[in-house]
Coordinates of C-alpha atoms and ligand atoms in Angstrom, one line a residue:
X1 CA 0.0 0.0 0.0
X2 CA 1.7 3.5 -1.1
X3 CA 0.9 6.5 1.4
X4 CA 0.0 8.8 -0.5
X5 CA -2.8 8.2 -3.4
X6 CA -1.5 11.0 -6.1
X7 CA 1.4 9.7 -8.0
X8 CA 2.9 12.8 -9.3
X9 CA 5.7 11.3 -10.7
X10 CA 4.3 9.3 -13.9
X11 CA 5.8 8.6 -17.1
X12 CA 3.7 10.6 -20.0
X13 CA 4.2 9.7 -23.8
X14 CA 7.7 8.1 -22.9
X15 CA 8.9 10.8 -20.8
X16 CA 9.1 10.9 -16.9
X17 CA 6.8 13.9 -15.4
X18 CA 6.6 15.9 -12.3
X19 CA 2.4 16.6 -12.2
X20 CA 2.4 18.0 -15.9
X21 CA 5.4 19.4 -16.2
X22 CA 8.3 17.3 -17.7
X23 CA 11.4 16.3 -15.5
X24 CA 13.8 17.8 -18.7
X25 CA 11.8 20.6 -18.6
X26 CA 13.0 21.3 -15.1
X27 CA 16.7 20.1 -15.8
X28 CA 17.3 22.6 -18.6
X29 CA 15.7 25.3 -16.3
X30 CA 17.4 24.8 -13.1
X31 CA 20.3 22.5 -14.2
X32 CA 21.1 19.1 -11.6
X33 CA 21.5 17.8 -9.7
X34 CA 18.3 19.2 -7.9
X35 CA 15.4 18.3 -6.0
X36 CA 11.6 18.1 -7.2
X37 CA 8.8 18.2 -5.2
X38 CA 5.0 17.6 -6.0
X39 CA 3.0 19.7 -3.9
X40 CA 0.2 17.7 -4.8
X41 CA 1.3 14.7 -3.4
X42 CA 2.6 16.5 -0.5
X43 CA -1.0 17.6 0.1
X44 CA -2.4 14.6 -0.1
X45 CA -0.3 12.7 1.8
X46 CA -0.9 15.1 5.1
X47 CA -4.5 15.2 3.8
X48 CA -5.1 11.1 3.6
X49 CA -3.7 11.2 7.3
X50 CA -6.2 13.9 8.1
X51 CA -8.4 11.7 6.8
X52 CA -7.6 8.9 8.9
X53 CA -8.4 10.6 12.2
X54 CA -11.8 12.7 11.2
X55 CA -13.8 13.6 13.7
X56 CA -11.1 12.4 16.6
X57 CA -9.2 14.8 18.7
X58 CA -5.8 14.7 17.2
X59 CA -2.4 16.7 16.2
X60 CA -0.5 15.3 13.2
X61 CA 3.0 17.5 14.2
X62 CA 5.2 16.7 11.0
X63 CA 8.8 16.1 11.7
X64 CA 10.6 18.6 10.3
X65 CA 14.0 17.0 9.8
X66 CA 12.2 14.8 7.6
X67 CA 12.7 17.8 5.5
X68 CA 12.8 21.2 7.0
X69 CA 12.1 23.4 3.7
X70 CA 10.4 26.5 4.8
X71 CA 7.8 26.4 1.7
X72 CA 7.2 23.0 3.1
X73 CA 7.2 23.7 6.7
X74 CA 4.7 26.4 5.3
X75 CA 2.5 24.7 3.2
X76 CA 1.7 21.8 6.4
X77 CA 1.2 24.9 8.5
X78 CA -1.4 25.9 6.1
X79 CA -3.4 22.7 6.1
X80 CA -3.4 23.0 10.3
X81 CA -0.2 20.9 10.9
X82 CA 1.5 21.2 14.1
X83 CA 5.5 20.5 14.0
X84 CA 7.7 17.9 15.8
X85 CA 11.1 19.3 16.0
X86 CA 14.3 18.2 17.6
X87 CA 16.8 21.5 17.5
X88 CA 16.3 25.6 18.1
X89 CA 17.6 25.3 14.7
X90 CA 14.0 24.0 13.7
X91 CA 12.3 25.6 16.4
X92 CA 13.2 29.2 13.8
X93 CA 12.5 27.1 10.7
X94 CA 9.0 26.7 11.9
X95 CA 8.7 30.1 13.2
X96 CA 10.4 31.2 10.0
X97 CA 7.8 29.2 8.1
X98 CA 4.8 30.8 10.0
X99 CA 3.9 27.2 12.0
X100 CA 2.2 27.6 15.5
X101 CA 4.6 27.8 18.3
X102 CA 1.5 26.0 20.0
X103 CA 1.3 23.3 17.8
X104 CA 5.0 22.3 18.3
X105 CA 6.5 19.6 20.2
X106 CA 9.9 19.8 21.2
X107 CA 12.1 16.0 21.2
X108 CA 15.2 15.4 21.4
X109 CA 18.1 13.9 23.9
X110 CA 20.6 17.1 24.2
X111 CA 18.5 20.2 24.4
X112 CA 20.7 23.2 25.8
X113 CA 19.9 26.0 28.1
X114 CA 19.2 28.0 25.0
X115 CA 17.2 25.8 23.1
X116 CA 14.8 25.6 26.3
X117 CA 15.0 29.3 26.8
X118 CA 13.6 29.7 22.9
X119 CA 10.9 27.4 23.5
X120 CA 9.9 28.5 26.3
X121 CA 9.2 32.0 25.1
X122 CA 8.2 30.7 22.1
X123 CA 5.3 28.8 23.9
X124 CA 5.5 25.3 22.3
X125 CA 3.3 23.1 23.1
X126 CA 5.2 20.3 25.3
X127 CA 8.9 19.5 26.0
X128 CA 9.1 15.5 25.6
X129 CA 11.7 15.3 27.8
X130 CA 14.6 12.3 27.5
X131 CA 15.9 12.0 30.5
X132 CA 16.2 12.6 34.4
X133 CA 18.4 15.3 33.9
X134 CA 16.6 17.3 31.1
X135 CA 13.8 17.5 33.6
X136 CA 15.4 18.8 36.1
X137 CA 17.2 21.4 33.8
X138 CA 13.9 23.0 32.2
X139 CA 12.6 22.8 35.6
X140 CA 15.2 25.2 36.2
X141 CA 15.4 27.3 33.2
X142 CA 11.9 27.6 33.4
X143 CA 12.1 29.1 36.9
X144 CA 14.6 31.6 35.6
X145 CA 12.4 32.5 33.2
X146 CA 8.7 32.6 35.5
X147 CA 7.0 30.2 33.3
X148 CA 6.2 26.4 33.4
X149 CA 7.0 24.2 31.2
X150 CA 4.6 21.9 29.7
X151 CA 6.2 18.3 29.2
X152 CA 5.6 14.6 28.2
X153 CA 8.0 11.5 29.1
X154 CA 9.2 10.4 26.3
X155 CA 9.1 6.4 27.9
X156 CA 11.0 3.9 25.8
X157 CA 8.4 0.7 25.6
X158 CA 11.1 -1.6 24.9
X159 CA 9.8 -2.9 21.6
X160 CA 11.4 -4.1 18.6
X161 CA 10.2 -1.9 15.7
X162 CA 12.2 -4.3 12.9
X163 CA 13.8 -1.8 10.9
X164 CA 17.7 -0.4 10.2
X165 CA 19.5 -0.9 13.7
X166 CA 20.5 2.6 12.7
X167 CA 16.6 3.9 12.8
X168 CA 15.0 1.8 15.4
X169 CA 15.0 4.0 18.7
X170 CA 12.6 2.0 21.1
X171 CA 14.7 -0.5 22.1
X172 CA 16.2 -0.2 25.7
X173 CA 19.8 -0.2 24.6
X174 CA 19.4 3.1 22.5
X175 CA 20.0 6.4 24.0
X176 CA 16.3 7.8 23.6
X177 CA 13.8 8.2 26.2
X178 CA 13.1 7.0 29.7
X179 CA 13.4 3.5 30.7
X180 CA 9.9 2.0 31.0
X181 CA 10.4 1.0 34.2
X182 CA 11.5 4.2 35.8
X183 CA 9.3 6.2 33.9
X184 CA 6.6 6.0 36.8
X185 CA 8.6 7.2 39.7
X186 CA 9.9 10.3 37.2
X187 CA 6.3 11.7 36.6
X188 CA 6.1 11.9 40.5
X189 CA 9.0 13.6 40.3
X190 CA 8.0 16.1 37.1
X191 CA 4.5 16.3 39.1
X192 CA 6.1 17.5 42.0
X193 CA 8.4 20.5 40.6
X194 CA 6.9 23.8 40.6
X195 CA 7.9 24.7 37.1
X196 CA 6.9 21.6 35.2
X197 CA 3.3 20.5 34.1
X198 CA 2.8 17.0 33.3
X199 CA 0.9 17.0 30.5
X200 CA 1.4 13.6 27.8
X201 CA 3.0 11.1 27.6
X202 CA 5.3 10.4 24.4
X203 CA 6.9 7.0 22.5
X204 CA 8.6 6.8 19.1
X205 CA 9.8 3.5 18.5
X206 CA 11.8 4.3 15.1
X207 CA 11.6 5.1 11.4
X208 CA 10.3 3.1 8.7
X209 CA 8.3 0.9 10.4
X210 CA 5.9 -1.3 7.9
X211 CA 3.8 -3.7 10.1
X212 CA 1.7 -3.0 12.8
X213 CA 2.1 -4.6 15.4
X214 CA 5.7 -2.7 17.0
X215 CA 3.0 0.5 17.1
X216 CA 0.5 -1.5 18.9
X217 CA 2.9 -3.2 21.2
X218 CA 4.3 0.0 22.4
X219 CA 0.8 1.4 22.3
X220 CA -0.2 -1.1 25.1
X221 CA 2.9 -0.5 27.2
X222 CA 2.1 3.7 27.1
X223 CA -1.2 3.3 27.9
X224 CA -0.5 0.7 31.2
X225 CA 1.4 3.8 31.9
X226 CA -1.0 6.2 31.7
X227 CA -3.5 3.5 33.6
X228 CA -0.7 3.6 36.5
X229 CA -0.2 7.3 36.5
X230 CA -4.0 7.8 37.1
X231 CA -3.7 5.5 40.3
X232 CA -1.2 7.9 41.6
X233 CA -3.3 11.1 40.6
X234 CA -0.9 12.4 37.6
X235 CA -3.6 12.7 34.5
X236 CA -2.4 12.4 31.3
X237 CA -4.2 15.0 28.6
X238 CA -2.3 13.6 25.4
X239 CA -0.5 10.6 24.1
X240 CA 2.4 11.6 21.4
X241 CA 2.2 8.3 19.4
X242 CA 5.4 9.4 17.5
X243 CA 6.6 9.0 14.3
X244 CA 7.4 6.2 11.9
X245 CA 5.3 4.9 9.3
X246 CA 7.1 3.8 6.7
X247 CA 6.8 3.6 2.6
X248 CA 7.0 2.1 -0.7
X249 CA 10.6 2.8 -1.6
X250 CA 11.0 -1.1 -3.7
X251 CA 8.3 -3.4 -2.6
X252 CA 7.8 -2.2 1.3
X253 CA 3.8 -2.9 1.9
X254 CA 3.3 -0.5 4.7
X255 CA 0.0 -0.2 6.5
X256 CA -2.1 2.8 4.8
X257 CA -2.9 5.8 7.0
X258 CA -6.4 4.7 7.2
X259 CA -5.8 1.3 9.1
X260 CA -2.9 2.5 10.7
X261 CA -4.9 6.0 12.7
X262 CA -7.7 3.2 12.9
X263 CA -5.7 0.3 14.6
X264 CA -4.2 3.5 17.5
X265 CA -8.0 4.5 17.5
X266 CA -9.1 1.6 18.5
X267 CA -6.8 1.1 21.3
X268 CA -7.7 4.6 22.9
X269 CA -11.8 3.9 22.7
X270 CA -13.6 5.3 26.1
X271 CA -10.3 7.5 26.8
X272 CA -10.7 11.3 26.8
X273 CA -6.9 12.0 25.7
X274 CA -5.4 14.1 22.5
X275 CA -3.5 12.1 20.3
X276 CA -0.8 13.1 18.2
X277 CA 1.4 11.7 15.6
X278 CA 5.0 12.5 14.9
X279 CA 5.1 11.4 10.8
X280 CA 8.1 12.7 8.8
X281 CA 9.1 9.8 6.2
X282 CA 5.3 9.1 5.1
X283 CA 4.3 12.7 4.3
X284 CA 7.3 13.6 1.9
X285 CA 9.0 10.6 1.2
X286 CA 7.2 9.8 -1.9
X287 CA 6.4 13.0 -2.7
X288 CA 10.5 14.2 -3.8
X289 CA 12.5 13.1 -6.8
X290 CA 16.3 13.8 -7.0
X291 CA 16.8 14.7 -10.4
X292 CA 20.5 13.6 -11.9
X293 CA 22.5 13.4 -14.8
X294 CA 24.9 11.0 -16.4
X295 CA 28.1 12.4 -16.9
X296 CA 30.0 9.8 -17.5
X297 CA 29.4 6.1 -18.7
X298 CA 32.4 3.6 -17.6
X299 CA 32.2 0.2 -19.3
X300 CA 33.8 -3.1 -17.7
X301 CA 35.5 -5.8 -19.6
X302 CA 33.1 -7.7 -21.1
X303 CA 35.0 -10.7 -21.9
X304 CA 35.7 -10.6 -18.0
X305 CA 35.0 -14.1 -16.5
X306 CA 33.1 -12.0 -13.7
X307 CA 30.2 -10.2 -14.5
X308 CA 31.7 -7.0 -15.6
X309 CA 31.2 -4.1 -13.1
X310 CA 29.5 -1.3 -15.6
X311 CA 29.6 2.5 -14.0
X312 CA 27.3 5.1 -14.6
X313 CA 28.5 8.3 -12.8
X314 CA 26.2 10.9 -12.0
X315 CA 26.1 14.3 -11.0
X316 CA 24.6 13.9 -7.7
X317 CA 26.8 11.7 -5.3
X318 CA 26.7 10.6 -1.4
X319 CA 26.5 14.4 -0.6
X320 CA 23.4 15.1 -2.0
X321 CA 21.6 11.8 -1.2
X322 CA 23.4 9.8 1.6
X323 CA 20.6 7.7 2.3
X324 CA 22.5 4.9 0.2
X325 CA 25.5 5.3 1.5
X326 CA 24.8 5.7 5.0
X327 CA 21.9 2.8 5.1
X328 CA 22.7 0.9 2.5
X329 CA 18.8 2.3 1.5
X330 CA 17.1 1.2 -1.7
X331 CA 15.9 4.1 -4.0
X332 CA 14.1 3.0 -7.1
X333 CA 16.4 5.1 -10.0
X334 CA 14.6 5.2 -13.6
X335 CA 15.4 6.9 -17.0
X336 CA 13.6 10.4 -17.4
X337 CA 13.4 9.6 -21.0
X338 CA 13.4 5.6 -21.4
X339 CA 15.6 4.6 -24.7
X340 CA 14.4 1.1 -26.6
X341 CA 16.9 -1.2 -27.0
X342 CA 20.0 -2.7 -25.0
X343 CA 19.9 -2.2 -21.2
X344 CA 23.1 -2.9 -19.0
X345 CA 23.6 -3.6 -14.9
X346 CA 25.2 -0.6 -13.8
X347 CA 26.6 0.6 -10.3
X348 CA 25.0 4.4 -10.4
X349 CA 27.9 6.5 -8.4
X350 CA 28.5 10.2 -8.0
X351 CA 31.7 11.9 -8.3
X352 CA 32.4 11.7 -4.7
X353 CA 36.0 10.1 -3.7
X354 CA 34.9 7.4 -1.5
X355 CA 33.7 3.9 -2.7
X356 CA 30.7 4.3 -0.5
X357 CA 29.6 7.4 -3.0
X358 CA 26.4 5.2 -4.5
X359 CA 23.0 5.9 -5.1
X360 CA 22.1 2.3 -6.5
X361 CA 23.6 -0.9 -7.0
X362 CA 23.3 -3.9 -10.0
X363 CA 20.8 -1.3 -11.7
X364 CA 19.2 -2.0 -15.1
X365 CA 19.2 0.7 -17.2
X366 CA 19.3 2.0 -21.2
X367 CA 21.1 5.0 -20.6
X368 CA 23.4 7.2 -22.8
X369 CA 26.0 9.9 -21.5
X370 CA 23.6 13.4 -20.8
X371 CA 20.8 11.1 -19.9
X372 CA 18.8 12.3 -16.9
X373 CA 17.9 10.3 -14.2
X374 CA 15.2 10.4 -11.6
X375 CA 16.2 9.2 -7.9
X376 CA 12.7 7.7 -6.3
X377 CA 11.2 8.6 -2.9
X378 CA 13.8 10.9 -2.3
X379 CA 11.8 13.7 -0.4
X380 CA 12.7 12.7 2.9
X381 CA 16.2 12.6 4.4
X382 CA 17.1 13.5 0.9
X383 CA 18.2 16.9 1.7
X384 CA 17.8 17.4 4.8
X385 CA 20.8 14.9 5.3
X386 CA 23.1 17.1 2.2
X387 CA 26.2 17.8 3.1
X388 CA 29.1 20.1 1.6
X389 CA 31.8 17.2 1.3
X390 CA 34.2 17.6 -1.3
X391 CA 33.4 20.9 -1.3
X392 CA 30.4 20.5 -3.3
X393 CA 26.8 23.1 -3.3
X394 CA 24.2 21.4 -2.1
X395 CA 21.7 21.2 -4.7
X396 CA 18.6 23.3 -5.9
X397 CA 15.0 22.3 -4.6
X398 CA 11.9 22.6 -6.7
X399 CA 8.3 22.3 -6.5
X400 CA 6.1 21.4 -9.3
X401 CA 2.6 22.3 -8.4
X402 CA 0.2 21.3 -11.7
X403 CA 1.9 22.9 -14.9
X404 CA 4.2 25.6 -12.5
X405 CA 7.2 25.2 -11.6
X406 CA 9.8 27.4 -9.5
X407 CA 12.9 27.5 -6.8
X408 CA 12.3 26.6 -3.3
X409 CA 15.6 26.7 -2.8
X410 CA 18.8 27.9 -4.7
X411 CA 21.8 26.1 -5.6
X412 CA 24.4 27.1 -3.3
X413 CA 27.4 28.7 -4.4
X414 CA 30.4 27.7 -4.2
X415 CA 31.5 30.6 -2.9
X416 CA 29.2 30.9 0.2
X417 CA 30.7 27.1 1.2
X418 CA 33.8 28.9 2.4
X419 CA 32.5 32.3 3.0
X420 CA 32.8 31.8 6.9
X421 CA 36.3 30.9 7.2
X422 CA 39.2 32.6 7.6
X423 CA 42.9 32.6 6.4
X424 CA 45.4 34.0 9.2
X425 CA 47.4 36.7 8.6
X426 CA 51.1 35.4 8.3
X427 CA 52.9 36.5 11.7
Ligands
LIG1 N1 9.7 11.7 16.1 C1 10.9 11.5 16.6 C2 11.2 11.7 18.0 C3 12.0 11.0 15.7 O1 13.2 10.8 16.2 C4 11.7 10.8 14.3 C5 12.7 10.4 13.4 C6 10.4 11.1 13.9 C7 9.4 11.5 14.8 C8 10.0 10.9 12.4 O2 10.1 9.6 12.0 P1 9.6 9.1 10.6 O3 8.1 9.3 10.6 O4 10.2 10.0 9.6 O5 10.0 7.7 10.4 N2 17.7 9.5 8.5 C9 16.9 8.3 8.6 C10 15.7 8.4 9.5 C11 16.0 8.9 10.9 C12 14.7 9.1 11.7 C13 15.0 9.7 13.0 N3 13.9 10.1 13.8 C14 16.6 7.8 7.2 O6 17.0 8.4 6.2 O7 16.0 6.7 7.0

């Protein structure tokens, strides 16, 4: 099942399109290697999870390092999405963005002084707080400042969400949240400090999760909690399901929206709490392309008594898309315009010096040099995770929205990558 219902990304009369506006046409405008967005599908993605929860009481906070674009972050805001963010850095994106500082939750393991300071004045809507510690800090800060901070536990259910060791957080040997078992005696504790007010509780078990059942699981655990906590007088007004869903990016059959808000639903029947969700992944995943060109085709032997390693080097490279790299992550990678004839098994790398610089391995494809190339489900974690290694811009961002098209974001130069350092002075 694919999260979001509009596929914006279809091939029309041979050629790959973004909504109705060709993926060359965008290349010869804004050169690659760059990234396009539908805002269709973006709409309908946050709208299908809308969807999902009618007529409960619900806040689906989007989490913005999913992909912090402003005219993203903006265009979420617009359709009455709260934000789940994890830095002060996103804390002024949001702002930036014009998102409701009392829509936003605040997560995160190392939040500073400052950070608290800013969200306190701010006025987010709740601190889920990590750790003893943090507590204890924003109880403090908040004092300073003669406010009260409003908080959840984040509690760490102990459940295995079966994903990317690197992406599953709910397990009790990773560093986020409180243990399960202690997270009782801390809410006496948060209850109990004059500038704290208990008000949710708060799990997120990991990213790209595609069954059920780790959600539920760690559902059950929360809500024995919240059972327990009523025994001891602390009520709980919301429960911060987190984040997670996953999608299609090869032959993934997540749970839709639909059943998945159903299935948490379900659970919370007879209870008068707020829910809220914490999706990044599922609401721009599928709804980005990163848009490449070959620059290079490097043929193996092919009288090699191996199978001959064929290269097709792109423009974009671990930089621009680290997801590969990083994960070893699958992302579908198709012609813009399909050729007829002969295709070859290539190895699609970037330019980058590191062997590690793919974006897709044993890949069939027709291609010629100056052939474009769409990377699939690219929207989230594409660029938020860019970096400038070897000294490379970070790449352009587009949104396609029916036949228009224009920048969300400009190419960097290369001259703004060094524009904050500084040569000494010989002495
Ligand atoms: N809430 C919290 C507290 C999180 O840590 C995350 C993601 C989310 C929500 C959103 O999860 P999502 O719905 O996107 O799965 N860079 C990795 C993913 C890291 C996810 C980190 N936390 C990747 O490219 O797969």
């Amino acid at each position: 099942m694919k999260t979001t219902d509009v596929n914006a990304f279809t091939l029309k009369n041979g050629a790959l399109f973004a909504e109705n506006v060709p993926l060359s046409t965008i290349a010869d405008t804004y050169h690659t290697p760059c990234y396009v967005y539908s805002k269709a599908a973006l709409i309908d993605a946050f709208q299908q999870f809308q969807l999902g929860l009618l007529g409960t009481n619900h806040l689906i906070c989007f989490a913005v390092k999913a992909n912090p674009s402003l005219a993203i972050l903006n265009l979420f805001a617009s359709l009455g999405a709260g934000f789940d963010i994890v830095s002060g850095g996103e804390l002024a994106r949001v702002l930036a963005a014009g998102g409701n500082p009392q829509k936003i939750v605040f997560s995160g393991v190392g939040k500073s002084h400052e950070e608290m300071r800013a969200a306190l004045n701010a006025g987010i809507l709740c601190f889920n707080v990590e750790s003893e510690n943090e507590l204890h800090r924003l109880n403090s800060v908040a004092a300073e400042m003669g406010k009260i901070a409003p908080i959840s536990l984040r509690v760490n259910p102990n459940v295995d969400a079966k994903t990317h060791p690197y992406i599953s957080t709910g397990l009790k040997n990773n560093k986020f949240g409180v243990a399960f078992e202690s997270a009782a005696q801390l809410y006496e504790q948060a209850a109990a400090m004059p500038n704290i007010a208990v008000h949710g509780v708060d799990c997120h078990i990991g990213s790209q999760i595609t069954e059920l059942s780790p959600f539920l699981d760690a559902l059950d655990r929360v809500l024995s909690l919240v059972d327990h906590l009523e025994t001891k007088g602390i009520s709980i007004a919301h429960i911060d399901v987190g984040g997670g869903i996953g999608i299609t990016y090869a032959d993934e059959t997540p749970p839709a929206f639909a059943e998945y808000a159903k299935a948490i639903m379900q659970k919370l029947v007879g209870r008068n709490v707020k829910v809220m969700f914490e999706p990044g992944r599922a609401l721009v995943g599928n709804a980005g392309v990163m848009l490449t060109k070959v620059e290079y085709l490097k043929m193996g032997n092919l009288d090699d008594a191996d199978k001959p390693k064929h290269f097709a080097i792109v423009d974009a490279a671990m930089n621009d898309l680290m997801r590969p790299a990083l994960y070893d992550a699958y992302h579908e990678i198709v012609a813009v315009e399909p050729r007829d004839g002969e295709a070859h098994t290539y190895e699609v790398v970037g330019p980058v010096c590191e062997s590690g610089d793919f974006l897709g391995h044993d890949r069939l494809l027709n291609i010629q040099e100056g052939d474009l190339l769409a990377v699939k489900s690219a929207g989230a974690y594409g660029m938020s995770m860019a970096s400038n290694y070897n000294t490379r811009a970070r790449a352009a961002e587009i949104m396609v929205d029916g036949d228009q098209h224009y920048v969300i974001r400009a190419r960097e130069k290369i001259e703004d990558l060094f524009a904050l350092e500084i040569v000494p002075s010989p002495r």
